[in-house]
């Protein structure tokens, strides 16, 4: 069992850290939010007064932070030099490939082994220990990281070298964003053409229009398995986070010199939905913008 510093106890980290404690690890948790720290402590984690205190003597450091600027700041200012050089560093946040590679190079220069390990699956999967992890880093670092990650995961896949986990994550989520948008468009058109949504689901989920967005996460209430559509598009994967991931994909594409017309189109649709107050809604809620029934929640 390992001494694990866990920094970032938000929607995702707040579910993940307790699963490590339940597996028998000694978890020292830190977040800028006292409320998040209280919840982690109640769920079996130890409480640290600062990130520096959390990482001191740690064998493993795990971060689950909002964006690249937080990740770069926490590693450069609090982890490097305070965590023992023998500590394994695992960043689970979703950030751009370039920043992931930069911070992994800086970690190596300081004698640390580090992996990027972004996740697929939402808040429920974080709490349930059923996230899919896409890991970038050396074979040796992956071999060390895998057993640590396992209590939080249903799958831990080695994607390649530094940054490869982030590359897999943004490419996967670009498929998700675009297929969800076009699945919503198909349901709206089907209905306008007089098709019953359930009948269209029964057909398309067994025909070549089938995708995860159709069969597992159907955007129409009352059709298919239970999804955020059945809960007024609350919970699930926020449209603002989908927009963040699409922008990371487009940024990476620009740097790689690739033009992504479908990804670009999906980004524009999600940007409009977020601008019109849909950022906190599940990303499948974009169907309401497409069928023109969208009304922003009050106060937005
Ligand atoms: P969140 O905003 O709920 O949580 C982030 C936490 O980090 C907050 O509690 C915040 O207080 C803390 N934090 C910020 N700066 C800090 C610092 N300097 N020191 C200590 N704590 C600090 O975000 P989330 O939904 O948990 O997402 C975390 C990451 O996971 C993001 O990169 C996101 O894109 C990714 N992700 C989220 C989901 C999802 O469904 N929410 C799914 C997959 C991946």
Coordinates of C-alpha atoms and ligand atoms in Angstrom, one line a residue:
X1 CA 0.0 0.0 0.0
X2 CA 1.3 3.5 -0.8
X3 CA 1.3 7.0 0.6
X4 CA -0.6 8.9 -2.0
X5 CA -1.0 12.7 -2.2
X6 CA -4.2 13.6 -4.0
X7 CA -4.6 17.2 -5.2
X8 CA -7.9 18.4 -6.7
X9 CA -11.0 17.0 -5.0
X10 CA -13.7 18.5 -7.3
X11 CA -16.5 16.6 -9.1
X12 CA -14.0 14.0 -10.3
X13 CA -11.2 13.9 -7.7
X14 CA -13.7 14.0 -4.9
X15 CA -15.0 10.6 -6.1
X16 CA -11.6 9.2 -7.1
X17 CA -9.5 9.8 -3.9
X18 CA -11.8 7.9 -1.6
X19 CA -11.6 4.8 -3.9
X20 CA -7.8 4.8 -3.2
X21 CA -8.4 5.1 0.5
X22 CA -10.9 2.2 0.3
X23 CA -8.3 0.1 -1.4
X24 CA -6.1 0.5 1.6
X25 CA -3.8 3.3 0.5
X26 CA -2.9 6.2 2.8
X27 CA -4.3 9.2 1.0
X28 CA -3.4 12.7 1.9
X29 CA -5.8 15.0 0.2
X30 CA -5.6 18.7 -0.6
X31 CA -7.9 21.2 -2.4
X32 CA -8.2 24.9 -2.2
X33 CA -11.8 24.4 -1.2
X34 CA -12.4 23.6 2.5
X35 CA -15.8 22.1 1.5
X36 CA -14.1 19.6 -0.9
X37 CA -11.5 18.8 1.8
X38 CA -14.3 18.1 4.4
X39 CA -16.0 15.8 2.0
X40 CA -12.8 13.9 1.3
X41 CA -12.0 13.6 4.9
X42 CA -15.5 12.2 5.6
X43 CA -14.9 9.7 2.8
X44 CA -11.8 8.3 4.5
X45 CA -8.9 10.5 3.2
X46 CA -6.3 12.2 5.3
X47 CA -6.4 16.0 5.2
X48 CA -3.4 18.1 4.3
X49 CA -3.1 21.8 5.0
X50 CA -1.3 22.6 1.7
X51 CA -0.2 20.9 -1.5
X52 CA 3.4 21.0 -0.2
X53 CA 2.4 19.2 3.0
X54 CA 0.4 16.6 1.0
X55 CA 3.3 15.7 -1.2
X56 CA 6.0 15.6 1.5
X57 CA 7.1 11.9 1.9
X58 CA 4.6 10.8 -0.8
X59 CA 5.3 7.7 -2.9
X60 CA 2.7 8.8 -5.5
X61 CA 1.3 12.2 -6.3
X62 CA -2.0 12.4 -8.2
X63 CA -3.6 15.6 -9.5
X64 CA -7.1 16.1 -10.9
X65 CA -7.3 19.8 -11.7
X66 CA -9.4 22.0 -14.0
X67 CA -7.0 23.0 -16.7
X68 CA -3.3 23.3 -17.9
X69 CA -2.6 26.5 -16.0
X70 CA -3.5 24.8 -12.7
X71 CA -1.5 21.7 -13.5
X72 CA 1.6 23.7 -14.5
X73 CA 1.3 25.9 -11.4
X74 CA 0.8 23.1 -8.9
X75 CA 3.7 20.9 -10.2
X76 CA 6.2 23.8 -10.7
X77 CA 5.4 25.7 -7.4
X78 CA 4.3 22.9 -5.0
X79 CA 5.2 19.4 -6.2
X80 CA 8.7 19.8 -7.7
X81 CA 11.3 20.0 -4.9
X82 CA 8.8 19.1 -2.2
X83 CA 7.9 15.5 -3.2
X84 CA 10.7 13.0 -2.9
X85 CA 12.4 12.4 -6.3
X86 CA 11.4 8.8 -6.0
X87 CA 7.7 9.8 -6.1
X88 CA 5.6 8.8 -9.2
X89 CA 3.6 11.7 -10.5
X90 CA 0.2 11.0 -12.2
X91 CA -1.8 13.9 -13.7
X92 CA -5.4 12.8 -14.4
X93 CA -6.6 16.3 -15.5
X94 CA -7.6 16.9 -19.2
X95 CA -5.0 19.4 -20.6
X96 CA -3.4 20.1 -24.0
X97 CA -0.8 17.7 -25.3
X98 CA 1.9 20.4 -25.4
X99 CA 1.5 21.3 -21.7
X100 CA 1.5 17.6 -20.7
X101 CA 4.7 17.0 -22.6
X102 CA 6.3 20.2 -21.1
X103 CA 5.5 19.3 -17.5
X104 CA 6.6 15.7 -18.0
X105 CA 10.0 16.9 -19.4
X106 CA 10.4 19.2 -16.4
X107 CA 9.5 16.4 -14.0
X108 CA 12.1 14.1 -15.6
X109 CA 14.7 16.9 -15.4
X110 CA 14.1 16.9 -11.7
X111 CA 14.4 13.1 -11.4
X112 CA 10.7 12.2 -11.2
X113 CA 8.8 9.6 -13.3
X114 CA 5.5 11.1 -14.5
X115 CA 2.6 10.0 -16.6
X116 CA -0.4 11.8 -18.1
X117 CA -3.5 9.8 -17.3
X118 CA -6.7 11.6 -18.4
X119 CA -10.0 9.8 -17.9
X120 CA -13.1 9.0 -19.8
X121 CA -16.4 8.6 -17.8
X122 CA -18.2 11.1 -15.7
X123 CA -18.8 11.9 -12.1
X124 CA -20.7 8.6 -11.5
X125 CA -17.8 6.6 -12.9
X126 CA -15.3 8.6 -10.8
X127 CA -17.3 7.7 -7.6
X128 CA -17.9 4.2 -8.7
X129 CA -14.3 3.4 -9.6
X130 CA -15.1 2.6 -13.2
X131 CA -13.2 5.3 -15.2
X132 CA -11.2 4.5 -18.3
X133 CA -7.7 5.8 -18.0
X134 CA -5.5 6.6 -21.1
X135 CA -1.9 6.8 -20.0
X136 CA 1.0 8.5 -21.6
X137 CA 4.6 7.9 -20.4
X138 CA 7.5 5.4 -20.5
X139 CA 6.9 1.6 -20.1
X140 CA 8.5 1.8 -16.6
X141 CA 6.3 4.7 -15.5
X142 CA 3.2 2.9 -16.8
X143 CA 4.1 -0.3 -15.0
X144 CA 4.3 1.7 -11.7
X145 CA 1.2 3.7 -12.4
X146 CA -1.2 0.9 -13.4
X147 CA -1.7 -0.8 -10.0
X148 CA -2.1 2.5 -8.3
X149 CA -4.8 3.6 -10.8
X150 CA -6.7 0.3 -10.8
X151 CA -9.0 0.9 -7.8
X152 CA -10.3 4.0 -9.7
X153 CA -10.7 2.2 -13.0
X154 CA -12.5 -0.3 -15.2
X155 CA -9.7 0.0 -17.8
X156 CA -6.1 1.3 -17.8
X157 CA -4.6 1.6 -21.3
X158 CA -1.0 2.5 -22.2
X159 CA -1.5 5.0 -25.1
X160 CA 2.2 5.6 -25.7
X161 CA 4.9 8.1 -24.7
X162 CA 4.5 11.5 -22.8
X163 CA 1.3 13.3 -23.9
X164 CA -0.2 10.2 -25.6
X165 CA -2.9 9.9 -23.0
X166 CA -4.0 13.4 -23.6
X167 CA -3.9 12.9 -27.4
X168 CA -6.2 9.8 -27.1
X169 CA -8.5 11.7 -24.8
X170 CA -9.1 14.7 -27.1
X171 CA -9.4 12.6 -30.2
X172 CA -11.9 10.4 -28.5
X173 CA -13.9 13.3 -27.2
X174 CA -13.9 15.0 -30.6
X175 CA -15.7 11.8 -32.0
X176 CA -18.1 12.0 -29.1
X177 CA -18.9 15.7 -29.6
X178 CA -19.5 15.4 -33.3
X179 CA -21.5 12.1 -33.1
X180 CA -23.7 13.5 -30.4
X181 CA -24.4 16.7 -32.4
X182 CA -25.3 14.7 -35.5
X183 CA -27.3 12.2 -33.5
X184 CA -29.3 15.1 -32.1
X185 CA -29.8 16.5 -35.6
X186 CA -31.0 13.1 -36.9
X187 CA -33.6 12.8 -34.1
X188 CA -34.9 16.3 -34.8
X189 CA -35.1 15.6 -38.5
X190 CA -36.7 12.1 -38.0
X191 CA -39.4 13.7 -35.8
X192 CA -40.1 16.5 -38.4
X193 CA -40.5 13.7 -41.0
X194 CA -43.1 12.0 -38.8
X195 CA -41.0 9.2 -37.3
X196 CA -41.6 8.2 -33.7
X197 CA -38.4 8.8 -31.7
X198 CA -38.6 5.3 -30.1
X199 CA -39.1 3.7 -33.5
X200 CA -36.2 5.6 -35.0
X201 CA -34.1 4.6 -32.0
X202 CA -35.0 0.9 -32.5
X203 CA -34.0 1.1 -36.1
X204 CA -30.9 3.3 -35.9
X205 CA -29.4 1.6 -32.8
X206 CA -29.3 -1.6 -34.8
X207 CA -28.4 -0.1 -38.1
X208 CA -25.3 1.7 -39.4
X209 CA -26.2 5.0 -37.6
X210 CA -25.4 3.2 -34.3
X211 CA -22.9 4.9 -32.0
X212 CA -22.4 5.4 -28.2
X213 CA -24.3 8.7 -28.5
X214 CA -27.3 6.8 -29.9
X215 CA -27.4 3.5 -28.0
X216 CA -25.8 4.3 -24.6
X217 CA -26.5 8.0 -24.2
X218 CA -29.6 8.7 -26.3
X219 CA -30.4 12.4 -26.2
X220 CA -34.2 12.0 -26.3
X221 CA -36.1 11.6 -23.0
X222 CA -37.8 8.3 -22.5
X223 CA -35.9 6.6 -25.3
X224 CA -33.2 4.0 -24.8
X225 CA -31.4 3.5 -21.5
X226 CA -31.8 6.1 -18.7
X227 CA -29.6 9.1 -19.5
X228 CA -29.3 12.8 -18.5
X229 CA -32.0 13.5 -21.1
X230 CA -34.4 11.8 -18.6
X231 CA -33.3 14.3 -16.0
X232 CA -33.8 17.5 -17.9
X233 CA -30.2 17.3 -19.1
X234 CA -28.8 17.8 -15.6
X235 CA -25.8 15.8 -14.3
X236 CA -23.7 13.9 -16.8
X237 CA -20.9 15.6 -18.9
X238 CA -21.3 19.4 -18.9
X239 CA -21.5 21.0 -22.4
X240 CA -18.8 23.5 -21.2
X241 CA -16.4 20.6 -20.6
X242 CA -17.2 19.2 -24.1
X243 CA -16.4 22.6 -25.5
X244 CA -13.1 22.7 -23.6
X245 CA -12.1 19.3 -25.0
X246 CA -13.1 20.2 -28.6
X247 CA -11.0 23.4 -28.3
X248 CA -8.0 21.3 -27.1
X249 CA -8.5 19.1 -30.2
X250 CA -8.6 22.1 -32.5
X251 CA -5.5 23.6 -30.9
X252 CA -3.6 20.4 -31.3
X253 CA -4.8 20.1 -34.9
X254 CA -3.5 23.6 -35.7
X255 CA -0.1 22.8 -34.2
X256 CA 0.0 19.5 -36.1
X257 CA -1.1 21.2 -39.4
X258 CA -4.3 19.2 -39.8
X259 CA -7.7 20.8 -40.8
X260 CA -10.7 19.3 -38.9
X261 CA -13.9 20.4 -40.5
X262 CA -16.2 18.2 -38.5
X263 CA -14.4 19.0 -35.2
X264 CA -14.6 22.7 -36.1
X265 CA -18.3 22.5 -36.8
X266 CA -18.9 20.7 -33.5
X267 CA -16.9 23.3 -31.6
X268 CA -19.0 26.1 -33.1
X269 CA -22.3 24.3 -32.1
X270 CA -21.1 23.8 -28.5
X271 CA -19.7 27.3 -28.3
X272 CA -23.2 28.7 -29.3
X273 CA -24.9 26.4 -26.8
X274 CA -22.6 27.5 -24.0
X275 CA -23.0 31.1 -25.0
X276 CA -26.8 30.7 -24.8
X277 CA -26.6 29.5 -21.2
X278 CA -26.2 25.7 -21.8
X279 CA -22.7 25.3 -20.3
X280 CA -23.9 23.6 -17.1
X281 CA -26.2 21.2 -18.9
X282 CA -25.3 17.8 -20.1
X283 CA -23.7 18.0 -23.6
X284 CA -26.7 16.0 -25.1
X285 CA -28.9 19.0 -24.2
X286 CA -27.7 20.5 -27.5
X287 CA -30.7 18.8 -29.0
X288 CA -32.9 21.5 -27.5
X289 CA -30.9 24.2 -29.4
X290 CA -31.3 22.2 -32.6
X291 CA -35.0 21.7 -32.3
X292 CA -35.4 25.4 -31.2
X293 CA -36.9 24.6 -27.8
X294 CA -33.9 25.7 -25.8
X295 CA -34.5 28.2 -23.0
X296 CA -31.6 29.2 -20.8
X297 CA -32.0 28.4 -17.1
X298 CA -33.1 31.5 -15.2
X299 CA -30.3 33.8 -14.0
X300 CA -28.2 33.1 -17.1
Ligands
LIG1 P1 -13.7 20.6 -10.7 O1 -13.6 22.1 -11.1 O2 -15.0 20.1 -10.2 O3 -12.6 20.3 -9.7 C1 -11.3 20.8 -9.7 C2 -10.8 21.0 -8.3 O4 -9.5 21.5 -8.3 C3 -11.6 22.0 -7.5 O5 -12.1 21.4 -6.3 C4 -10.6 23.1 -7.2 O6 -10.8 23.8 -6.0 C5 -9.3 22.4 -7.2 N1 -8.2 23.2 -7.5 C6 -8.0 24.2 -8.4 N2 -6.8 24.7 -8.3 C7 -6.2 24.1 -7.3 C8 -4.9 24.2 -6.6 N3 -4.0 25.1 -7.1 N4 -4.6 23.5 -5.6 C9 -5.5 22.6 -5.1 N5 -6.7 22.4 -5.7 C10 -7.0 23.2 -6.7 O7 -13.4 19.8 -12.1 P2 -13.7 18.3 -12.4 O8 -15.0 18.2 -13.0 O9 -13.4 17.5 -11.2 O10 -12.7 18.0 -13.6 C11 -11.3 17.8 -13.3 C12 -10.6 17.5 -14.6 O11 -11.1 16.3 -15.1 C13 -10.7 18.5 -15.7 O12 -9.5 18.6 -16.4 C14 -11.8 18.0 -16.6 O13 -11.7 18.4 -17.9 C15 -11.6 16.5 -16.4 N6 -12.8 15.6 -16.7 C16 -14.0 15.9 -16.1 C17 -15.1 15.1 -16.3 C18 -16.4 15.4 -15.7 O14 -17.4 14.8 -16.1 N7 -16.5 16.4 -14.8 C19 -14.9 13.9 -17.1 C20 -13.7 13.6 -17.6 C21 -12.6 14.4 -17.4

